[in-house]
Structure formats: structure tokens, C-alpha cells
Short mmCIF file of C-alpha atoms in Angstrom, two decimals:
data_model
loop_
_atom_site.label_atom_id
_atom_site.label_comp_id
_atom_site.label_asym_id
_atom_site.label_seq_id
_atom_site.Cartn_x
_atom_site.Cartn_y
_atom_site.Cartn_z
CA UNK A 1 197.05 47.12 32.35
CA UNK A 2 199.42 46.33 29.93
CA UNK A 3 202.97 48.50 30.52
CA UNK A 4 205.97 48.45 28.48
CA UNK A 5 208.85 48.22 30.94
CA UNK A 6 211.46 50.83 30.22
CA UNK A 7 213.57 52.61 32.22
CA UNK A 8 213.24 56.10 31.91
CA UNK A 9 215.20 58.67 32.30
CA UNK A 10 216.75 59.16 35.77
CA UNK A 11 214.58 58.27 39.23
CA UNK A 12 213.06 62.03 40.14
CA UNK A 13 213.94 63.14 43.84
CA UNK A 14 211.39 64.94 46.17
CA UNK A 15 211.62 66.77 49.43
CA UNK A 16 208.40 65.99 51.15
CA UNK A 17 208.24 65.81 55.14
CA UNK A 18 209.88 63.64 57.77
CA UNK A 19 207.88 60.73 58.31
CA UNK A 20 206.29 59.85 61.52
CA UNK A 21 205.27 57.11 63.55
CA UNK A 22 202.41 54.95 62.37
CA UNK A 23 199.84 52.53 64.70
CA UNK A 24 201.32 49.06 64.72
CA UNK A 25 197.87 46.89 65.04
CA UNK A 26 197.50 44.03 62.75
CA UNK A 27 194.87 44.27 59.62
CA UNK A 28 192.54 41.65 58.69
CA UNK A 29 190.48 42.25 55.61
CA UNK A 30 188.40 38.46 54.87
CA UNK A 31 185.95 40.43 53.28
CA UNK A 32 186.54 40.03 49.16
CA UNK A 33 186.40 43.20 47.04
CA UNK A 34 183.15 44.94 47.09
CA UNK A 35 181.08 48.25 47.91
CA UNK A 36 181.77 48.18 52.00
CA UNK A 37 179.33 51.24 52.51
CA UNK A 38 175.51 51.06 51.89
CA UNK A 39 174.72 54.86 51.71
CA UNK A 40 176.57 57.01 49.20
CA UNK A 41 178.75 59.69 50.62
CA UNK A 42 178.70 63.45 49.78
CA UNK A 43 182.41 64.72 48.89
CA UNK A 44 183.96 66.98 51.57
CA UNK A 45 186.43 68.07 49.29
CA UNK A 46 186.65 69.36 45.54
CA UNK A 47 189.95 68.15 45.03
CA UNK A 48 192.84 66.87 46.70
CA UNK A 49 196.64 65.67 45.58
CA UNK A 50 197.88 62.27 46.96
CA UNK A 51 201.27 61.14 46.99
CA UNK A 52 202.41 57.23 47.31
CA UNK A 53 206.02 56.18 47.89
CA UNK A 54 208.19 54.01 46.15
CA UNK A 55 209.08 50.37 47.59
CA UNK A 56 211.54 47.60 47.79
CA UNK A 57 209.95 44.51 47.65
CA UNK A 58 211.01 41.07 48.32
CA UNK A 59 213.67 42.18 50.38
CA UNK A 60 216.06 38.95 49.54
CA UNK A 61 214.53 36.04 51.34
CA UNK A 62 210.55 37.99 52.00
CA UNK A 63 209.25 37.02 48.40
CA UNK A 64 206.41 38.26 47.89
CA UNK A 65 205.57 38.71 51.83
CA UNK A 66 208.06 41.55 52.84
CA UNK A 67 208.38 45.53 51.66
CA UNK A 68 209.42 48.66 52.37
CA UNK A 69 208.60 51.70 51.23
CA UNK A 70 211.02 54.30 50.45
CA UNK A 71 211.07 58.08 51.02
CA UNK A 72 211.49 60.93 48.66
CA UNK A 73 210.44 58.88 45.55
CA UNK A 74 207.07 58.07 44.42
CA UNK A 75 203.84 59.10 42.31
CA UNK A 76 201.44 62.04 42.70
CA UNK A 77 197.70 62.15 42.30
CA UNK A 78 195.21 65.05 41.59
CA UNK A 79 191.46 64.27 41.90
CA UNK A 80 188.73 66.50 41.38
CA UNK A 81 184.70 66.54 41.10
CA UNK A 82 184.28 66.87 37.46
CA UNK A 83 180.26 67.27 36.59
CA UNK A 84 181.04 66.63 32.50
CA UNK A 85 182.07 63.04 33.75
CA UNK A 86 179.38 60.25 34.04
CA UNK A 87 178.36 59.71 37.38
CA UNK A 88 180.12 57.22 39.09
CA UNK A 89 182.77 57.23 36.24
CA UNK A 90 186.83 58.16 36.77
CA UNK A 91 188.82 60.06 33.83
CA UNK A 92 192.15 59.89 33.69
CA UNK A 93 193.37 63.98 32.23
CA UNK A 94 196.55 63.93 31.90
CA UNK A 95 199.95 61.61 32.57
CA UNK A 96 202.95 63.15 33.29
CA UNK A 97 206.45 61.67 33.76
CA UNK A 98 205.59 58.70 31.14
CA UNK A 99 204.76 58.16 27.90
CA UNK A 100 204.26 54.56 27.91
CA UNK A 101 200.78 54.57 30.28
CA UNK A 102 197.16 54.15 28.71
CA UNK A 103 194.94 56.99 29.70
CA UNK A 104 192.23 54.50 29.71
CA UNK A 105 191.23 54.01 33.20
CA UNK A 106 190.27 50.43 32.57
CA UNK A 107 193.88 49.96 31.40
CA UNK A 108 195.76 52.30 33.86
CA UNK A 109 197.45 51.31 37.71
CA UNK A 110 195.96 54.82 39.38
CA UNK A 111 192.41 54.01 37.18
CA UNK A 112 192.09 50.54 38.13
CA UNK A 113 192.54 51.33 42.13
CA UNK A 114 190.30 54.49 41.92
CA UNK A 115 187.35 52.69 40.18
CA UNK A 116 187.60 49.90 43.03
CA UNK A 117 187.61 52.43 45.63
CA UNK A 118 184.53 54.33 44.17
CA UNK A 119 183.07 50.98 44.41
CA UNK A 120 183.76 50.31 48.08
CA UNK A 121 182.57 53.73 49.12
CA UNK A 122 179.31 53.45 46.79
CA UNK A 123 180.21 56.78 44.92
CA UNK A 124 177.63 56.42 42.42
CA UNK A 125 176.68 60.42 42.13
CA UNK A 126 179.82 62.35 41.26
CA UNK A 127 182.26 61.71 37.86
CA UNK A 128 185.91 62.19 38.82
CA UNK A 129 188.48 63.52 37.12
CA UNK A 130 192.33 62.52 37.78
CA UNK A 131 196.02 63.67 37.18
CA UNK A 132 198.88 61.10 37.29
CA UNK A 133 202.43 62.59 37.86
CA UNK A 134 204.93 59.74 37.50
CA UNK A 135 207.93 60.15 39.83
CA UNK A 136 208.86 56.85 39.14
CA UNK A 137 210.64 54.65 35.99
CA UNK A 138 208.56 51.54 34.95
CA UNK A 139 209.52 48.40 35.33
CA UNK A 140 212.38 49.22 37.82
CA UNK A 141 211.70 47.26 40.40
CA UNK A 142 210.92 50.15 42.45
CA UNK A 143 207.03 49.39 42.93
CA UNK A 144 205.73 51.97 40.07
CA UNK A 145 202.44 50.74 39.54
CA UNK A 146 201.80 49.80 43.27
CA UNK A 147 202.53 53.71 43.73
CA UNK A 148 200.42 55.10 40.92
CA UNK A 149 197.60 52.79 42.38
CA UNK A 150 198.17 53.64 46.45
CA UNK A 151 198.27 57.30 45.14
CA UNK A 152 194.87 57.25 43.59
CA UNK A 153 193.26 54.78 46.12
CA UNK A 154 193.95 57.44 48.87
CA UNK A 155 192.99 60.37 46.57
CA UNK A 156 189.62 59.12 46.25
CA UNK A 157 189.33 57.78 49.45
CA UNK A 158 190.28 61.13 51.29
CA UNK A 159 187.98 63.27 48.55
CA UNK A 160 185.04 60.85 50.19
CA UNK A 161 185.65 61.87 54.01
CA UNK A 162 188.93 59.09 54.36
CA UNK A 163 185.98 56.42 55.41
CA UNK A 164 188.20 53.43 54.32
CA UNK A 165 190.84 52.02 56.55
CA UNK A 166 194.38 50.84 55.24
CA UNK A 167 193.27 47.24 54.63
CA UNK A 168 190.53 48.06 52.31
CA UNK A 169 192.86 50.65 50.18
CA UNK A 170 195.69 48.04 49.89
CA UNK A 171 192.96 45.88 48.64
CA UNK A 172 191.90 48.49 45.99
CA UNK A 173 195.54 48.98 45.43
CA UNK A 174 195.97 45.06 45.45
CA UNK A 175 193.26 45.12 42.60
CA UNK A 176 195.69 47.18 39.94
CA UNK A 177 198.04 45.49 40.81
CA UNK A 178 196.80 41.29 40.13
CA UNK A 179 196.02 43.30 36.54
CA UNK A 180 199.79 43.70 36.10
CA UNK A 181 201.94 41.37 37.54
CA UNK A 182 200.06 39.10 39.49
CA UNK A 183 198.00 39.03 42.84
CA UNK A 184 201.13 40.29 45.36
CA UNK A 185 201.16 42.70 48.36
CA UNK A 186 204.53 43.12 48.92
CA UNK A 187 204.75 46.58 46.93
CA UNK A 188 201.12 47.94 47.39
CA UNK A 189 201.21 47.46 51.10
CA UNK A 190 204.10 49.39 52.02
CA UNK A 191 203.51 51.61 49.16
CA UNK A 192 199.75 52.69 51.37
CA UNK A 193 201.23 51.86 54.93
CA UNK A 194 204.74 53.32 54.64
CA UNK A 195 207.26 51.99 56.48
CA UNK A 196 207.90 47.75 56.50
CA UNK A 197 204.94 45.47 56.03
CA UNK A 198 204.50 41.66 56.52
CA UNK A 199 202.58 40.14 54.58
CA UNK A 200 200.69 37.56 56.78
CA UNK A 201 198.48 35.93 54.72
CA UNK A 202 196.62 36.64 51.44
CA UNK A 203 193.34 34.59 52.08
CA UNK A 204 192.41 36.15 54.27
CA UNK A 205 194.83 39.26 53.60
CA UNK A 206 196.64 39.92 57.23
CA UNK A 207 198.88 42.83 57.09
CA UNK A 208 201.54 43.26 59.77
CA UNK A 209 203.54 46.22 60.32
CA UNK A 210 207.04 46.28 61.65
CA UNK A 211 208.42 48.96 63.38
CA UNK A 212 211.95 50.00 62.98
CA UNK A 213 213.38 51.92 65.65
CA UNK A 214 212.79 55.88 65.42
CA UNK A 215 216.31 56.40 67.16
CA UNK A 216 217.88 54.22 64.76
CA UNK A 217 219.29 55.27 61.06
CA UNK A 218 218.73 53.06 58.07
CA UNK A 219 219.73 54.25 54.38
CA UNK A 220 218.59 52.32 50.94
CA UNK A 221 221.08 52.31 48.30
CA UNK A 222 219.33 52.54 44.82
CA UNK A 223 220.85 51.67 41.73
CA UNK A 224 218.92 51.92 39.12
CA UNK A 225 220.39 50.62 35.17
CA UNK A 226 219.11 51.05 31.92
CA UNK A 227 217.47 47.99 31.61
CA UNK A 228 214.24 46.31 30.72
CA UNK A 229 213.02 43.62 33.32
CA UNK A 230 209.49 42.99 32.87
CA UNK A 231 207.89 41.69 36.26
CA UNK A 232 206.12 38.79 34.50
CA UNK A 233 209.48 37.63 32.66
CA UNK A 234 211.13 38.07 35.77
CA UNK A 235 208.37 35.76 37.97
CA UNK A 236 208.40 32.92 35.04
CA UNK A 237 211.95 32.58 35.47
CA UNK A 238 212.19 31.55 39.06
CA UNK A 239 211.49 27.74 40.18
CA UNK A 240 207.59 25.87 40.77
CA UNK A 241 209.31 24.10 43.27
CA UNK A 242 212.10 24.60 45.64
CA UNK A 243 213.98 21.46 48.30
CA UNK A 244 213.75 21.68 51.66
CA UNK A 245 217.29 22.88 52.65
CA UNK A 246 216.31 26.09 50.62
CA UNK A 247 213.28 26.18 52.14
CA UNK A 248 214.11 26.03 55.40
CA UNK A 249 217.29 28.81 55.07
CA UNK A 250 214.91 31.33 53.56
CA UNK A 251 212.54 30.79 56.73
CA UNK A 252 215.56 31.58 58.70
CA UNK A 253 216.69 34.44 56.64
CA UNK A 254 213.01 36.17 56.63
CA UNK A 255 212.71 35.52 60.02
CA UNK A 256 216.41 36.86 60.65
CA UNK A 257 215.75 39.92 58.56
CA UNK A 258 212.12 40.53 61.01
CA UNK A 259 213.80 40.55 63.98
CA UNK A 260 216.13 42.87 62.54
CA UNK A 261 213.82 45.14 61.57
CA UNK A 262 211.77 45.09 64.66
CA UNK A 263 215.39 45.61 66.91
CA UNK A 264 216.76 48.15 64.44
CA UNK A 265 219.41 46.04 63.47
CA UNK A 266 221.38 47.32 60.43
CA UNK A 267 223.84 44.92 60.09
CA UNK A 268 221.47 41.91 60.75
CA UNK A 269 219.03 43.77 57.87
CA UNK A 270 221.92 43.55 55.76
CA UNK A 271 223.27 40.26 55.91
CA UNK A 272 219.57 38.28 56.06
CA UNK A 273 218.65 40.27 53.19
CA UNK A 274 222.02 39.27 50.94
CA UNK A 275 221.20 35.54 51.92
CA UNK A 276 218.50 34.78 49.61
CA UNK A 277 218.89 31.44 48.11
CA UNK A 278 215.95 30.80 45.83
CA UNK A 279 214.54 33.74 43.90
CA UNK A 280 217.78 36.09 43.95
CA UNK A 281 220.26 33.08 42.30
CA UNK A 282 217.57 33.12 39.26
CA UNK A 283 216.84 36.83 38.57
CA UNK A 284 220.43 38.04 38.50
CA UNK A 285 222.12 36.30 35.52
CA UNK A 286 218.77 38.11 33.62
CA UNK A 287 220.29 41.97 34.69
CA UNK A 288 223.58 42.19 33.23
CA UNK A 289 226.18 42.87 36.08
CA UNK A 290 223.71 42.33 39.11
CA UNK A 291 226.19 39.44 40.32
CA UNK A 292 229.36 42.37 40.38
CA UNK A 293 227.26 45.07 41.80
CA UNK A 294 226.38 43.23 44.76
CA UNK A 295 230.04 42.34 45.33
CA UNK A 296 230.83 45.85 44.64
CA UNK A 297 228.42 47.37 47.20
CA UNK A 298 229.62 45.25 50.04
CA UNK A 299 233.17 45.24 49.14
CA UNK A 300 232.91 48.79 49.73
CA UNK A 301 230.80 48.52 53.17
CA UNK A 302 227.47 47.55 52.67
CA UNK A 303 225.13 45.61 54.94
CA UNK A 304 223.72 43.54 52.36
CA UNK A 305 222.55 43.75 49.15
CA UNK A 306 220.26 42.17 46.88
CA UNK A 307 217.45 42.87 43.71
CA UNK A 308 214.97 45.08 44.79
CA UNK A 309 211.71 43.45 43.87
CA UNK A 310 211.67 41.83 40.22
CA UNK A 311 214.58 44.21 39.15
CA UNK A 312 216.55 45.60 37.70
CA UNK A 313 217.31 47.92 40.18
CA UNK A 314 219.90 46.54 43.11
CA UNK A 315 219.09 48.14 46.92
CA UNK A 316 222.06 47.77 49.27
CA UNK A 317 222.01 49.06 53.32
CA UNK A 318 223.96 51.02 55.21
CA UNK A 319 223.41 53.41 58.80
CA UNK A 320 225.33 56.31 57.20
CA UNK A 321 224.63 58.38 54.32
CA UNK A 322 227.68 59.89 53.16
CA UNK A 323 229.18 56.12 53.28
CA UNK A 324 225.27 55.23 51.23
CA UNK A 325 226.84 57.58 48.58
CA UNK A 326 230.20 56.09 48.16
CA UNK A 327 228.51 52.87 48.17
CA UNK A 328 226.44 54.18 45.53
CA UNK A 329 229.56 55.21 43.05
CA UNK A 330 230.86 51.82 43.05
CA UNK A 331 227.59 50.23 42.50
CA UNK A 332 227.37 52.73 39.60
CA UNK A 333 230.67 51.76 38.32
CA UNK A 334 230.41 47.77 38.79
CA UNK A 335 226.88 48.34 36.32
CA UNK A 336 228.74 49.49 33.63
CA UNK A 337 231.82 47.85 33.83
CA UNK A 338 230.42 44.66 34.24
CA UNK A 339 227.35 45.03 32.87
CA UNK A 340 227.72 48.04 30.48
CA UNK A 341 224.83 49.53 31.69
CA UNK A 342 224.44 52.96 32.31
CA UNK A 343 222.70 53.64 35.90
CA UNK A 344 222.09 56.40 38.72
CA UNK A 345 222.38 55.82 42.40
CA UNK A 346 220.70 57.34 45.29
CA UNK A 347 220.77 57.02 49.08
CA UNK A 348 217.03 57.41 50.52
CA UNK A 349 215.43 56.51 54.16
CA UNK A 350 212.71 54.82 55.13
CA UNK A 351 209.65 56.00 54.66
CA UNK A 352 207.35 55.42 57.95
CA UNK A 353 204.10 57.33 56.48
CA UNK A 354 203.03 56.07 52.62
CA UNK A 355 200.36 57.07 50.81
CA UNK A 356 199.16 60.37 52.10
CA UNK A 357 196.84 63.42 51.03
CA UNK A 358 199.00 66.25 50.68
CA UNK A 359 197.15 68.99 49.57
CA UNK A 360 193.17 69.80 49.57
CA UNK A 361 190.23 72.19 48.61
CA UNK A 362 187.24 72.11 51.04
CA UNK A 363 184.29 71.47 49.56
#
């Protein structure tokens, strides 16, 4: 799918309802994308809305291995049985919230992910017709595509009976997104699992979920500039290799910022997370007053902060909103006084859920 990266106007909020908890097994998918059922399956409903979250990827030292999704941001999807499609066939109706997205399917995030999860459920009898509401900008760094994509995986998915599990979506998901900016989980697998996600391994793909205490409060700080940073220029500027003192202090730091996730550990989370010393040293002299903001932010009592996934948007932590806001002003301020870039802020939880059907009509 080719995408022009610009940031749009600013990052739309949404009330949607508290997350809950989510099973913690590990997921295993060794199988490589194909149909995984051998009898077609009869719709149960005639259409259903999806919604996918946004995500923070990378997290400083997790590149490409650690996410977390984000809650009251993200994409929308409506699906419906449409008989004046071609069986086995997905039309994309209408895009809202962008004008820069293809409404070929072939060439669209939601299109790609709901043709490869017709595919794994066989549908082979029914046309579909689909809805994309953007909630997010593209090419902020907020996981865009990877929620467009989760959004219409689990449309489809739930319109079929919900026969898939979350491995097989996040591949589906994992599909759009190698069509974009390469083969990487760390956006699509929080963006369908909701809360933070390990990426294991990719061959196989081994998904791990971590837990972060339900008693404990965690806030992301969002700043989001005007600026372009496309994902691909953003991945061809970092290093092919790295030395092994770097290597070995962003093992510590990723396994630092795990165990802070899995104890609920705010300030660990913070300062693991502002410790990146291979990807985050490259991508920040490309976004114009990254280096200030993240000064800015923990000058003025931040965790940690670093890029959230390719950029240009900076995500800083804190346990307490009202302080996330303040945070969020001078964050806000360092971006255009440094950077002269215009930006918004916002202070947003975690979101434990992810992709999830939200609204249906029975069949």
C-alpha cells in the first residue's frame, strides 16, 4: 500500500469502555499464511463495526519486539454482506478521516488484512462491503495502518462466527502491514491483543503478553508535531550493524523495561525506555526538536521518554494524569521552540483489550 505520510489534522479522541483483563497464554502460529478452515462458514451476522487501538511501538530499547497499545485512539471498521460484490471479493465504500488512502483494497491497510482473513476462513460465497473511519494521522508513529488492518481483520473475523484466534488475525494484520513498512509485529500485535505484547519470535511468530498490574496507574504522553516521517525513511536511517557494548545495554534495557511492565513499575518503565542506545540516537536528529522535547518532558517529571515507533510523535510516562498534562504543555512548547513545529499533546492509558467488535446486526 503505498501512503503518503502526513500528519493530519489533530489526533481524534474517543470515549469507548474501560478495558479489561485479557488471558496471558503464549501464541504460537508456525503455520504460514493460508485458508486454516476447510469448510466455508455461513455469516452469523449482516454487519458489524470493529474498532482497533492505536500503539507505541518500539518502546526505546524493544525494536521491533515490544508494543503497547493505547486507549481512546484508534480506527473504526464497518463490514457488511453486500450481494452486488463478487463472491469472495472485499470493497472498500467509503474512507473517512483521510484523504491520502487508496480505496483499492489491493492497495489499502484494512483491504489487505480483510482479504487475508477471508482467505483463512475460506469465505468464498459472500462479497463484502467495508467502511474505514480513520481516527488516526498517518505516518505518526502511532501504528495507523496496523490499526486500520487489526480493525478490519476482526470485522471480518467476528462477521464469520470469531473462528480465528489472536495469532492468526495478527498474522492477517501482519500481512498489511510487510506491504507498508516491512514484516514487523510490534504495532499489529498490540494493536489486536491490547495491552503490551512481546514479540518472541517471528519464524515461528510467538506472541507473549505482559500483564501490567490492574491496581497500578500508567499514563502515555503523546505529542504529536506536524511532521512527515515516513516509516521506510525512518528504518533506512538506523545502522546494519551495531557493537557489542550496545548490544548488550539494549538487552538490559528491554529486559529492564519487561520486568517493569510485568511488576507495574512506572518509574523502571520510564527510565529503561529513555535508555535506548541504538535506534533512538539515529531517528531523532531526523524530527526537528525530538532531542529538546525529551529533555523537556523529564525536566518537568517524566518517567522516561523516547520516539514512539518510527516517529515523529514522542511518548513520555507518568502514574498521574493531571501531572501527564503538564508534561504534555512543555513537550508542546519544547516542539516549537526548538523545533518550530506545531504539535498537540494528550495523556491516554493503556489499553488492555485491542481490537474488538463493537457493534452488530444478527444475521
Amino acid at each position: 500500500m503505498a501512503i503518503c505520510f502526513q500528519f493530519q489534522s489533530p489526533l481524534k479522541p474517543i470515549t469507548f469502555p474501560s478495558s479489561t483483563t485479557k488471558r496471558v497464554p503464549i501464541f504460537k502460529c508456525k503455520a504460514s499464511f493460508s485458508t486454516t478452515t476447510t469448510t466455508e462458514l455461513e455469516p452469523v451476522f449482516t454487519s458489524v463495526k470493529s474498532f482497533a487501538p492505536a500503539t507505541v511501538a518500539n518502546l526505546g530499547p524493544g525494536f521491533d519486539f515490544l508494543g503497547a497499545a493505547v486507549d481512546g485512539l484508534g480506527d473504526f471498521v464497518s463490514l457488511s454482506i453486500n450481494p452486488s460484490v463478487s463472491p469472495g471479493h472485499v470493497t472498500i465504500s467509503e474512507i473517512s478521516g483521510s484523504s491520502k488512502l487508496s480505496p483499492n483494497p489491493l492497495f489499502n491497510c484494512a483491504g489487505i488484512a480483510a482479504i487475508a482473513t477471508m482467505k483463512m476462513l475460506n469465505v468464498r460465497s459472500f462479497g463484502l462491503s467495508l467502511k474505514l473511519e480513520k481516527g488516526l494521522p498517518l505516518g505518526s508513529g502511532l501504528g495507523s495502518s496496523a490499526a486500520s488492518a487489526a480493525a478490519a481483520a476482526v470485522a471480518v473475523n467476528e462477521l464469520f462466527g470469531a473462528k480465528l484466534g489472536v495469532d492468526q488475525l495478527v498474522l492477517a494484520g501482519l500481512e498489511s502491514e510487510a506491504k507498508v513498512s516491512g514484516y514487523h509485529a510490534d504495532n499489529i500485535a498490540p494493536a489486536v491483543m491490547g495491552g503490551f505484547v512481546l514479540i518472541k519470535s517471528y519464524d515461528p511468530l510467538e506472541l507473549k503478553p505482559l500483564i501490567f498490574p490492574q491496581n497500578q496507574e500508567l499514563f502515555f504522553i503523546l505529542a504529536s508535531p506536524e511532521f512527515e516521517a515516513p516509516t521506510k525513511k525512518m528504518r533506512a536511517a538506523l545502522p546494519a550493524e551495531i557493537g557489542m557494548p550496545h548490544h548488550v545495554w539494549n538487552c538490559s534495557q528491554a529486559g529492564a523495561l519487561v520486568a517493569s511492565v510485568l511488576e507495574g513499575d512506572v518509574v523502571g518503565l520510564g527510565k529503561a525506555l529513555s535508555l535506548d542506545k541504538i535506534v533512538e540516537p539515529k531517528r531523532a536528529p531526523l524530527i526537528p526538536g525530538m532531542e529538546a522535547v525529551k529533555k523537556a518532558a523529564i525536566k518537568a517529571g517524566a518517567f522516561g521518554c523516547t520516539i514512539s515507533g518510527a516517529g515523529p510523535t514522542a511518548v513520555a510516562v507518568i502514574d498521574n494524569e493531571e501531572e501527564g498534562k503538564k508534561i504534555g504543555q512543555k513537550m508542546v512548547d519544547a516542539f516549537l521552540e526548538e523545533g518550530h513545529l506545531r504539535s498537540v499533546a494528550m495523556v491516554k492509558k493503556l489499553d488492555r483489550v485491542g481490537a474488538r467488535l463493537i457493534e452488530g446486526v444478527p444475521r
